[in-house]
Short mmCIF file of N, CA and C in Angstrom, two decimals:
data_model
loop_
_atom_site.label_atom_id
_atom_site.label_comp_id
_atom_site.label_asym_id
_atom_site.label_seq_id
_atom_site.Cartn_x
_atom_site.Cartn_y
_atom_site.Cartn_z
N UNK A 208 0.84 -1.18 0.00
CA UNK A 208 0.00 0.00 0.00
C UNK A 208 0.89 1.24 0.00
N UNK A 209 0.69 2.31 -0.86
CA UNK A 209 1.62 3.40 -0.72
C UNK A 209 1.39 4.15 0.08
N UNK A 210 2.32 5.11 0.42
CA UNK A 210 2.06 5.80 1.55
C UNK A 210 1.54 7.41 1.04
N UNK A 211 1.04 7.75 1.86
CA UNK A 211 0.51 9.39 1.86
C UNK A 211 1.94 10.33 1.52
N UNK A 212 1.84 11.36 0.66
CA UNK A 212 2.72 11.87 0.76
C UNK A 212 2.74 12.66 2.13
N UNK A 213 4.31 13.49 2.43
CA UNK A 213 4.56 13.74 3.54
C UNK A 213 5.10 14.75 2.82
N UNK A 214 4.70 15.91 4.28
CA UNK A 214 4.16 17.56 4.02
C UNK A 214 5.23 17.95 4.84
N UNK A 215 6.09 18.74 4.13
CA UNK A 215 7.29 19.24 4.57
C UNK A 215 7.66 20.43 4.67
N UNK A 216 7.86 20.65 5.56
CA UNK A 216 8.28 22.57 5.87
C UNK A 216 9.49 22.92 5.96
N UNK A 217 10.20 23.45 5.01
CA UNK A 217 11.93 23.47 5.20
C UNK A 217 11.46 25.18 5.56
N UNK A 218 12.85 25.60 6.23
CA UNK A 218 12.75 26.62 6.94
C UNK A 218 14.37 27.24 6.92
N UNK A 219 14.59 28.61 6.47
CA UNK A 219 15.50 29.10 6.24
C UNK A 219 15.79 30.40 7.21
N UNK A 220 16.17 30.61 8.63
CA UNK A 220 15.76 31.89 9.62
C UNK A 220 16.97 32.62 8.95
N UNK A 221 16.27 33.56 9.84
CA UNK A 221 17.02 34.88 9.65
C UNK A 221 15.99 36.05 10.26
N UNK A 222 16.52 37.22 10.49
CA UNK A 222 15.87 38.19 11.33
C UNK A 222 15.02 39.07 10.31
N UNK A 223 15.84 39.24 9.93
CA UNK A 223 15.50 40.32 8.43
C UNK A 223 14.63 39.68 7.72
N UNK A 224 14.98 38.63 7.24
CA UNK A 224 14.09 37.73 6.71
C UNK A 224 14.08 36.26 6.65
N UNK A 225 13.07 35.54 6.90
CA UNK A 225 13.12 34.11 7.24
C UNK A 225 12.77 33.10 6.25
N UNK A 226 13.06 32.47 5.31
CA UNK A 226 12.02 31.85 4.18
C UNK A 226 12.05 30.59 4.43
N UNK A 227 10.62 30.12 3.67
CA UNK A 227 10.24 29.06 4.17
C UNK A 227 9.55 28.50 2.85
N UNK A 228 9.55 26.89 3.04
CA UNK A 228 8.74 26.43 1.45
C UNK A 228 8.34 25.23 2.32
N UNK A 229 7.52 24.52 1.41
CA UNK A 229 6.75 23.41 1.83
C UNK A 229 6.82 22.51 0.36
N UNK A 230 7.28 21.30 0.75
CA UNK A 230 7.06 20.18 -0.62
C UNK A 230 6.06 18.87 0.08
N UNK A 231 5.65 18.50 -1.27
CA UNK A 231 4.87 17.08 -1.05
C UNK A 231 5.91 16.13 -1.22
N UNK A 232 6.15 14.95 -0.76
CA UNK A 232 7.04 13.80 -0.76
C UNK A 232 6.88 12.65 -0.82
N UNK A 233 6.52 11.91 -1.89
CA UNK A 233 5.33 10.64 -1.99
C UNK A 233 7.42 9.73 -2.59
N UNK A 234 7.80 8.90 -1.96
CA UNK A 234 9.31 8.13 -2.19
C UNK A 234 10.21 8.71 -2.51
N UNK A 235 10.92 8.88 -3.63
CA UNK A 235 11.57 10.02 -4.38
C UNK A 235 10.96 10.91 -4.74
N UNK A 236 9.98 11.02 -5.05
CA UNK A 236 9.17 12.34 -6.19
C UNK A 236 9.05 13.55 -4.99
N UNK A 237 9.00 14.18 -5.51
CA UNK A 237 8.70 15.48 -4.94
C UNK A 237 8.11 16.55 -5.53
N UNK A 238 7.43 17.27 -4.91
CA UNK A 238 6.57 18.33 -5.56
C UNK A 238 6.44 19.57 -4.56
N UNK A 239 6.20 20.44 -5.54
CA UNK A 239 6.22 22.06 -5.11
C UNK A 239 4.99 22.36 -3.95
N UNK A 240 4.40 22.74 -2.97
CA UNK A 240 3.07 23.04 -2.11
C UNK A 240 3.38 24.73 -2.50
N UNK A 241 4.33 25.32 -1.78
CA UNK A 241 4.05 26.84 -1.63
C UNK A 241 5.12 27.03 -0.94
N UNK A 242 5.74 28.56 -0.99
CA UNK A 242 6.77 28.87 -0.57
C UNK A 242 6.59 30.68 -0.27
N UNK A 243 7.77 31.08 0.10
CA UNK A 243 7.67 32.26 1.36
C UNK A 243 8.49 33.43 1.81
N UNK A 244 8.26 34.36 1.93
CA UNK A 244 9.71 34.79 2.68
C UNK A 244 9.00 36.02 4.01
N UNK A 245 8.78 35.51 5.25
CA UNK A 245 8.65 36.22 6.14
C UNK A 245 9.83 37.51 6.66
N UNK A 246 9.44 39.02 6.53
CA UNK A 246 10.25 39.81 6.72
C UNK A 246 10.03 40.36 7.65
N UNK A 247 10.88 40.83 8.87
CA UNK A 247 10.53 42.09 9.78
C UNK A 247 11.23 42.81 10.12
N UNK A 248 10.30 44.33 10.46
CA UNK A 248 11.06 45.68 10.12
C UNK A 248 11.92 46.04 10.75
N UNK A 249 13.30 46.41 10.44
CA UNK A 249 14.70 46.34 10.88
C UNK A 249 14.13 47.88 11.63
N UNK A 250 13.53 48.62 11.97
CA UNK A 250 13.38 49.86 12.73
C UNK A 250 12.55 49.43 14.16
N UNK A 251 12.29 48.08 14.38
CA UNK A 251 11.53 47.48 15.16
C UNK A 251 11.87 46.99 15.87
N UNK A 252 11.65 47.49 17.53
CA UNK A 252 12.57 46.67 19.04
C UNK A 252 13.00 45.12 18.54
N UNK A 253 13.61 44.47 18.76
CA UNK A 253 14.24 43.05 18.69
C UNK A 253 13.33 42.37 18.98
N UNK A 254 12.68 42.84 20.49
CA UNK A 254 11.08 41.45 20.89
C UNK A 254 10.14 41.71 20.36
N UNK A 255 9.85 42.93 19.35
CA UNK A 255 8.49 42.77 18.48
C UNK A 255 9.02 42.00 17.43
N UNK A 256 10.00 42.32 16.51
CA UNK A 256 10.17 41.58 15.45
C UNK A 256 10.33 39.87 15.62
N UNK A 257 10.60 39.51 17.10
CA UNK A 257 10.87 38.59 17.18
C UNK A 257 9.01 37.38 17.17
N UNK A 258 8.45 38.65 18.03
CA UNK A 258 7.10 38.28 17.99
C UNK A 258 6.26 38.23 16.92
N UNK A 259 6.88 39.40 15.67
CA UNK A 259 6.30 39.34 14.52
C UNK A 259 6.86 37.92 13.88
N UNK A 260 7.71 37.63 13.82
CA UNK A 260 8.58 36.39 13.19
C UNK A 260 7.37 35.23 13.74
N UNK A 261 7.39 34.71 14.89
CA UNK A 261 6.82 33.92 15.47
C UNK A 261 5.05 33.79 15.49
N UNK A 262 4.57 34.84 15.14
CA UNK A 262 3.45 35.11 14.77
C UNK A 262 2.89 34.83 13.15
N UNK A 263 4.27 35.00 12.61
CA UNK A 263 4.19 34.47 10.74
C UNK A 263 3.99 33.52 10.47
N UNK A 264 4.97 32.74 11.26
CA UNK A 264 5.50 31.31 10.79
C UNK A 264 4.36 30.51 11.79
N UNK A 265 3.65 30.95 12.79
CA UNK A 265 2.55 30.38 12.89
C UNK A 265 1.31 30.03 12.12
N UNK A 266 1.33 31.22 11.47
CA UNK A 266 0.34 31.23 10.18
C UNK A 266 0.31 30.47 9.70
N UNK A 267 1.71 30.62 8.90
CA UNK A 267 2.29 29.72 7.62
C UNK A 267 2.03 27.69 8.34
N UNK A 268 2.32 27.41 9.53
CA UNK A 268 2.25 26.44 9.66
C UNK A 268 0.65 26.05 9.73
N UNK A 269 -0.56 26.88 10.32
CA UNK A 269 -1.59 26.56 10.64
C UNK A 269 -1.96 26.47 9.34
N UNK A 270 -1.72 27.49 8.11
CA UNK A 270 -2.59 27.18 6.61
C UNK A 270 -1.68 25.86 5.85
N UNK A 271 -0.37 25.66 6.45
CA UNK A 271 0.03 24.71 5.27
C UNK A 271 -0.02 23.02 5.93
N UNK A 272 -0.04 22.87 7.33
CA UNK A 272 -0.56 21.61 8.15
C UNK A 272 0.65 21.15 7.90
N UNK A 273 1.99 21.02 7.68
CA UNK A 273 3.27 20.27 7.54
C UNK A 273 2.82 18.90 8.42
N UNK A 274 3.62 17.60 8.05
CA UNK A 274 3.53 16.49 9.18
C UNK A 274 4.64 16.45 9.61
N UNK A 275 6.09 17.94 9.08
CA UNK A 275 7.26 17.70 9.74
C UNK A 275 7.90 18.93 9.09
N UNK A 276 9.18 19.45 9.79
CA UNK A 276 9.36 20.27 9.71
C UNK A 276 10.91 20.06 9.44
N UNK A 277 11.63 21.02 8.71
CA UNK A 277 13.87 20.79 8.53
C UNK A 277 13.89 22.79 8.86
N UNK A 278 15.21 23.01 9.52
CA UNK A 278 15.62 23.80 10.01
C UNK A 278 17.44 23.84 9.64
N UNK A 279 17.60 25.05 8.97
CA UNK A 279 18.77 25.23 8.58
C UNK A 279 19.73 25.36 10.00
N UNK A 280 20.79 25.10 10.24
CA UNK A 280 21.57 24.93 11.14
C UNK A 280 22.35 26.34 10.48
N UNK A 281 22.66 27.29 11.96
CA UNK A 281 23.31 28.50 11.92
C UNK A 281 24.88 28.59 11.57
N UNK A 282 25.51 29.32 11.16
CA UNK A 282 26.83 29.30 10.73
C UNK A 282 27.36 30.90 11.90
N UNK A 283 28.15 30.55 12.54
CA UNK A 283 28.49 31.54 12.81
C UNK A 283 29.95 32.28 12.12
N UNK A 284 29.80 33.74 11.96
CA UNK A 284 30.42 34.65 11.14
C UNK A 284 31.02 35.85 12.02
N UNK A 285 32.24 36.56 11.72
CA UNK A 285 32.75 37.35 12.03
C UNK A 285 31.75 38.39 12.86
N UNK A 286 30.94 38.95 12.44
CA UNK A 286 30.04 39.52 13.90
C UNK A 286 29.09 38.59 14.26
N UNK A 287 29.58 38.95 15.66
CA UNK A 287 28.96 38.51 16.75
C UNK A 287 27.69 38.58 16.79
N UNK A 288 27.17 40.09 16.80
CA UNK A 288 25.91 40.46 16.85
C UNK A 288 24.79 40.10 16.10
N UNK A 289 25.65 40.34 14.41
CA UNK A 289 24.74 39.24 13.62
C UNK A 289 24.46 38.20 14.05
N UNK A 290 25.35 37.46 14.34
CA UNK A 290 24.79 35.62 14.65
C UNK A 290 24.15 35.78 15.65
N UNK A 291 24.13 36.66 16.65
CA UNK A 291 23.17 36.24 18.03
C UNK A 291 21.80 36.45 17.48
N UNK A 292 21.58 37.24 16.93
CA UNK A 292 20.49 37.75 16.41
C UNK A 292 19.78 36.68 15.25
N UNK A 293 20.77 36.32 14.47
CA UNK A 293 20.61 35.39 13.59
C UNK A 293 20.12 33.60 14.73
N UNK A 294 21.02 33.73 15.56
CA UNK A 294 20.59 32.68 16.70
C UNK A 294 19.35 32.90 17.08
N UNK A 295 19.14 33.95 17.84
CA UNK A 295 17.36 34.32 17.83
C UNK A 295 16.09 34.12 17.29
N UNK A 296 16.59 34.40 15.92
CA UNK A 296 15.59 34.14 14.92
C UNK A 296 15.17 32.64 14.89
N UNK A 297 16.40 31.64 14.57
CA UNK A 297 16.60 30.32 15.01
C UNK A 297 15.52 29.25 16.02
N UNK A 298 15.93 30.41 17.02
CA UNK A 298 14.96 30.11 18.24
C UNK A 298 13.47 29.55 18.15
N UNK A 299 13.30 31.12 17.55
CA UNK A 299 11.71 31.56 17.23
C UNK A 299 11.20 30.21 16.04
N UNK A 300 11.95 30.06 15.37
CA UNK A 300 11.65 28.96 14.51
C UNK A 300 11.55 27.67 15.00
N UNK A 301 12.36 27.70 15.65
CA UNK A 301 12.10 25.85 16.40
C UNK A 301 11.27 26.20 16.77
N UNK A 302 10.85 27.07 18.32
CA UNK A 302 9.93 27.21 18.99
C UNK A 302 8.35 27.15 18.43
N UNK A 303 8.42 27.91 17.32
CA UNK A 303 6.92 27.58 16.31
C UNK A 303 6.95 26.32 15.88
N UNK A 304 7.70 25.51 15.43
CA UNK A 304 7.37 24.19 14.82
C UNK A 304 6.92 23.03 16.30
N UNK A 305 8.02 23.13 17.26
CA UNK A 305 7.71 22.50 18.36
C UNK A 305 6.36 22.81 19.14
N UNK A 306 6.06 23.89 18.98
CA UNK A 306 4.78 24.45 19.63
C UNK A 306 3.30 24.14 18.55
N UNK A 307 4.10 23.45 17.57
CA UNK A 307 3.00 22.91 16.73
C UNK A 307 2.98 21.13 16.89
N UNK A 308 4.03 20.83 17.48
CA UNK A 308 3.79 19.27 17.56
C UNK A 308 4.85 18.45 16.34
N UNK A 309 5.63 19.50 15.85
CA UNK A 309 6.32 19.15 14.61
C UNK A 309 7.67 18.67 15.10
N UNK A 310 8.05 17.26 14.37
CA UNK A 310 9.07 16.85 14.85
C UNK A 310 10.41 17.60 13.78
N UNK A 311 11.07 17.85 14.04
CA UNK A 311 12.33 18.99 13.30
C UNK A 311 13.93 18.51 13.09
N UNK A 312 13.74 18.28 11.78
CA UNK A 312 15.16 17.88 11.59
C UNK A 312 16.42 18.77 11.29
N UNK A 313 17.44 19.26 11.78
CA UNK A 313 18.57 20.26 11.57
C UNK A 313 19.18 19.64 10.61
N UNK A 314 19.69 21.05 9.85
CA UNK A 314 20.44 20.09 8.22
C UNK A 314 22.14 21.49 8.63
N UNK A 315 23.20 21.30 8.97
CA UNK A 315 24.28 22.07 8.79
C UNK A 315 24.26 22.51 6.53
N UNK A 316 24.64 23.55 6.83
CA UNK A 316 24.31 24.30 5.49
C UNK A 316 25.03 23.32 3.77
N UNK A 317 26.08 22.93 4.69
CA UNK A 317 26.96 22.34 3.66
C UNK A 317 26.27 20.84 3.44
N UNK A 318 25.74 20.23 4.21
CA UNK A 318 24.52 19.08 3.93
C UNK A 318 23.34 19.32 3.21
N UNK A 319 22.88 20.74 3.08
CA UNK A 319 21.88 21.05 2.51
C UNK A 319 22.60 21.57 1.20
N UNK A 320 23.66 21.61 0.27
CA UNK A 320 23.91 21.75 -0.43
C UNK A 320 24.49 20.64 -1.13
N UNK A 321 25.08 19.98 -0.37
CA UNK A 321 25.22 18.84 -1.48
C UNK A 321 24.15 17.66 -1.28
N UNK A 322 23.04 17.95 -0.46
CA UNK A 322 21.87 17.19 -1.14
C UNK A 322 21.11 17.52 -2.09
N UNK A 323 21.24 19.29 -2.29
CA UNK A 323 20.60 19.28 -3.48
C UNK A 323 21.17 19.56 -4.71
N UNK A 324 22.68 20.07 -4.41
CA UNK A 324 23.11 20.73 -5.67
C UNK A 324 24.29 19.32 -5.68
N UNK A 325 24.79 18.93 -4.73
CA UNK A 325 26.05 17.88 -5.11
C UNK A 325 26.89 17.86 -4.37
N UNK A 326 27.53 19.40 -3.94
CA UNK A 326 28.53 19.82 -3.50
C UNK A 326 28.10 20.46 -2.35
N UNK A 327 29.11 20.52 -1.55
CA UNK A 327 29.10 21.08 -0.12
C UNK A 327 29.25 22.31 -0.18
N UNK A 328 29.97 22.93 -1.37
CA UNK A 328 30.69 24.06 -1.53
C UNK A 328 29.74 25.16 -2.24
N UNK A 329 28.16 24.38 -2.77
CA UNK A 329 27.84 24.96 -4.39
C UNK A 329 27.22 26.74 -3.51
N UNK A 330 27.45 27.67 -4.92
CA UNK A 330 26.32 28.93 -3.99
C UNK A 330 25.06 29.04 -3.92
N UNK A 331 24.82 30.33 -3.72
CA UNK A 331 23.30 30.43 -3.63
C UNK A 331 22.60 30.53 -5.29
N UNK A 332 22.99 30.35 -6.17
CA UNK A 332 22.71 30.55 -7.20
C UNK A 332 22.10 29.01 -7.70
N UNK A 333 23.56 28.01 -7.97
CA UNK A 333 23.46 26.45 -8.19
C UNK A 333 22.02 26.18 -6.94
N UNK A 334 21.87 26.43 -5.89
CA UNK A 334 20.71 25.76 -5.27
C UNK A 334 19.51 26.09 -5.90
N UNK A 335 19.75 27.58 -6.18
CA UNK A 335 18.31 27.58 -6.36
C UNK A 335 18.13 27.30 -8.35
N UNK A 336 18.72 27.61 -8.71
CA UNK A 336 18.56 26.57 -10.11
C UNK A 336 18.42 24.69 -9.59
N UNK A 337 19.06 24.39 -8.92
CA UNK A 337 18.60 22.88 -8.80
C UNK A 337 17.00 22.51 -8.12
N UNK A 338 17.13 23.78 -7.34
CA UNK A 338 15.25 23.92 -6.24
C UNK A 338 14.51 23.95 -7.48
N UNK A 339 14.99 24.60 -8.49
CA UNK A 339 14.05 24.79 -9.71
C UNK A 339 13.77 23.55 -10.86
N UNK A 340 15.10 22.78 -10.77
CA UNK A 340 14.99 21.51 -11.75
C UNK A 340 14.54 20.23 -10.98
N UNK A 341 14.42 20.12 -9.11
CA UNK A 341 13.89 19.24 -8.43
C UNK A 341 12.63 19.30 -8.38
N UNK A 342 11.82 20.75 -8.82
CA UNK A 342 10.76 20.75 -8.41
C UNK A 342 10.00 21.78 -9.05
N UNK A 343 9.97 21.41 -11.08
CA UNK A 343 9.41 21.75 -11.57
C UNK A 343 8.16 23.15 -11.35
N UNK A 344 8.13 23.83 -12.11
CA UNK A 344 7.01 24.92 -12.45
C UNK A 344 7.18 26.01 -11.01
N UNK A 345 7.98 25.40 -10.01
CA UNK A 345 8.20 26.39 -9.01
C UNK A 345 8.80 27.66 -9.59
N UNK A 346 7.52 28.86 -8.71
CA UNK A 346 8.11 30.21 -8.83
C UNK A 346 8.41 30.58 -7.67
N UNK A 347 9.64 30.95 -7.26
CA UNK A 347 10.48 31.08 -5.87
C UNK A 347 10.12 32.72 -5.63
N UNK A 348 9.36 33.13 -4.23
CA UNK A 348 9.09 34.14 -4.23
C UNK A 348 10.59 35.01 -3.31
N UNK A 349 12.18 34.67 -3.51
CA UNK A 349 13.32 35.01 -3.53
C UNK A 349 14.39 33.74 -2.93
N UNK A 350 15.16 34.09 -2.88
CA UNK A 350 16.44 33.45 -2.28
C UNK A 350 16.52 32.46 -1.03
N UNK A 351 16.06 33.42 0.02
CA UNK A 351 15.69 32.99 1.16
C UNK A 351 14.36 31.74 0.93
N UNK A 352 13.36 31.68 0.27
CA UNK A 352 12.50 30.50 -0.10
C UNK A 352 13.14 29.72 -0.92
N UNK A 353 13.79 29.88 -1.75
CA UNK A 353 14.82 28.65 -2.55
C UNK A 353 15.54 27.75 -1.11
N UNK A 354 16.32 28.47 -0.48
CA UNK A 354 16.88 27.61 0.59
C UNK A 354 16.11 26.90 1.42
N UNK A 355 15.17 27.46 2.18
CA UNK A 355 14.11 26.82 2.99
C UNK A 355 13.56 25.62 1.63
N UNK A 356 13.21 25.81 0.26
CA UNK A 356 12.87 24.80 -0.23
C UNK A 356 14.14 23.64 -0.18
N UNK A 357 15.33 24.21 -0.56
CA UNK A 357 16.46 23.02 -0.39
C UNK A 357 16.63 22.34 1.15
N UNK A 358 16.37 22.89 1.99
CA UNK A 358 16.31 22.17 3.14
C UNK A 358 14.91 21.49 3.45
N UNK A 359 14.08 21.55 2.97
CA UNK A 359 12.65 20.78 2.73
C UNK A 359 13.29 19.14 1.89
N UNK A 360 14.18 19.82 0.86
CA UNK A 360 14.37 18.62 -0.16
C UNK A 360 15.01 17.60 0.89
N UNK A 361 16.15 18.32 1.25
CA UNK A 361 16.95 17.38 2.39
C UNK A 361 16.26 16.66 3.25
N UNK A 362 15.64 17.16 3.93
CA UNK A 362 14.78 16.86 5.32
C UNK A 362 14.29 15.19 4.11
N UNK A 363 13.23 15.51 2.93
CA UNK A 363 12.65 14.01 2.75
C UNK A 363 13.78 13.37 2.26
N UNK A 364 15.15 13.63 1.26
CA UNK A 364 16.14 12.58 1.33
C UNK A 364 16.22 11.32 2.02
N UNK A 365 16.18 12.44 3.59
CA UNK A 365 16.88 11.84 4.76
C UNK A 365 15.57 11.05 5.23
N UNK A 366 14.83 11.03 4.98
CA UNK A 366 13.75 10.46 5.26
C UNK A 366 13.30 9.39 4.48
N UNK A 367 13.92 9.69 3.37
CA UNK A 367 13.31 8.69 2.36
C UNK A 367 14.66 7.41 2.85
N UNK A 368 16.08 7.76 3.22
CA UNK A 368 16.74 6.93 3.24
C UNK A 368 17.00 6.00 4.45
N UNK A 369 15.89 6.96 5.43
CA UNK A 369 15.87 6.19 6.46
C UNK A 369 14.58 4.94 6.44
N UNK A 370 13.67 5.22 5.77
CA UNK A 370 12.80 4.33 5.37
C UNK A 370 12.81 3.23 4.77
N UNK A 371 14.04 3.21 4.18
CA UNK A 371 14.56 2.25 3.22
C UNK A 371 15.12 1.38 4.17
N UNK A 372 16.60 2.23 4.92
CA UNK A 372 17.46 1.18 5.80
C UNK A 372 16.66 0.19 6.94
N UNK A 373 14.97 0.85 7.34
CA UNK A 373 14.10 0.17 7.95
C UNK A 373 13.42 -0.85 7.09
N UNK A 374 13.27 -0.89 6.16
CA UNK A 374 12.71 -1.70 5.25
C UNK A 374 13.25 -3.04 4.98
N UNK A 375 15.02 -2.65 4.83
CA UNK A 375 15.90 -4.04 5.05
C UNK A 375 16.29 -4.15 5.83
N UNK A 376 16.01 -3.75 7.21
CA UNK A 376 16.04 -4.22 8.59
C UNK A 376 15.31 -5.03 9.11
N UNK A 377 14.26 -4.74 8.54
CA UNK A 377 12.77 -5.56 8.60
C UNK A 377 13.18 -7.05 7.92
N UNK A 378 13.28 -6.49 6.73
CA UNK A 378 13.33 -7.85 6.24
C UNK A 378 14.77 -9.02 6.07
N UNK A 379 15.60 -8.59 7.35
CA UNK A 379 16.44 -9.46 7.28
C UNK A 379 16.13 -10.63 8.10
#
């Protein structure tokens, strides 16, 4: 009996802006649901934007019902301040998926690139041309939703390959 596809929320934080996509995942195949880019206003105390962030991506999870959620793993960079902030955002993102019941897989950046483009190394360009050849007729509403879609892709990979190694576990 086949299985239901599985509703995936890849998730790309950031303060400034957070993007996010959702694919269907029926074995290998994959398909486009909808994609995103939550922004908030850089003139705005840190705990509103943080509340605005967390208030988005609630949305986004209540209209799109994910049965699981992937979360880009943070890189930290020469300022400090950026990454804490960039950590923050982070936060707010787990915290919405967990506060939805969503189990959340972390992908480090260079895993999310060579699952979709090949290479560990590829840029932001090669991903999102490959987000575009994995998953047909997609119109990426920017950059930040290309990635959240490549970490969506990852998340079912890893899912698809863990299903498998259970499959001949089973049947040994």
């Amino acid at each position: 009996m086949p299985l239901a596809p599985a509703i995936i929320l890849g998730l790309d934080p950031g303060l400034g802006t957070t993007g996010w996509g959702v694919i269907a995942a029926e074995g290998n195949r994959l398909r486009h649901v909808a994609n995103g880019q939550i922004k908030t206003e850089p003139s705005m105390p840190l705990p509103r934007r943080l509340a605005n962030l967390h208030a988005a991506l609630y949305d986004v999870i209540r209209q799109q019902q994910p049965d699981g959620a992937a979360v880009e793993e943070v890189l930290g960079n020469s300022n400090a301040q950026s990454t804490l902030k960039l950590g923050q955002a982070r936060g707010i993102v787990l915290l919405a998926a967990a506060q939805a019941g969503l189990i959340v897989g972390e992908y480090h950046p260079s895993i999310v690139k060579k699952a979709t483009v090949g290479t560990g190394g590829a840029d932001k360009k090669q991903v999102q041309a490959m987000v575009g050849h994995l998953l047909p007729g997609v119109k990426l509403t920017g950059p930040d939703a290309a990635d959240a879609l490549a970490v969506a892709i990852t998340h079912a990979h890893h899912l698809a390959s863990a299903r498998a190694m259970q499959r001949r576990a089973s049947a040994v």
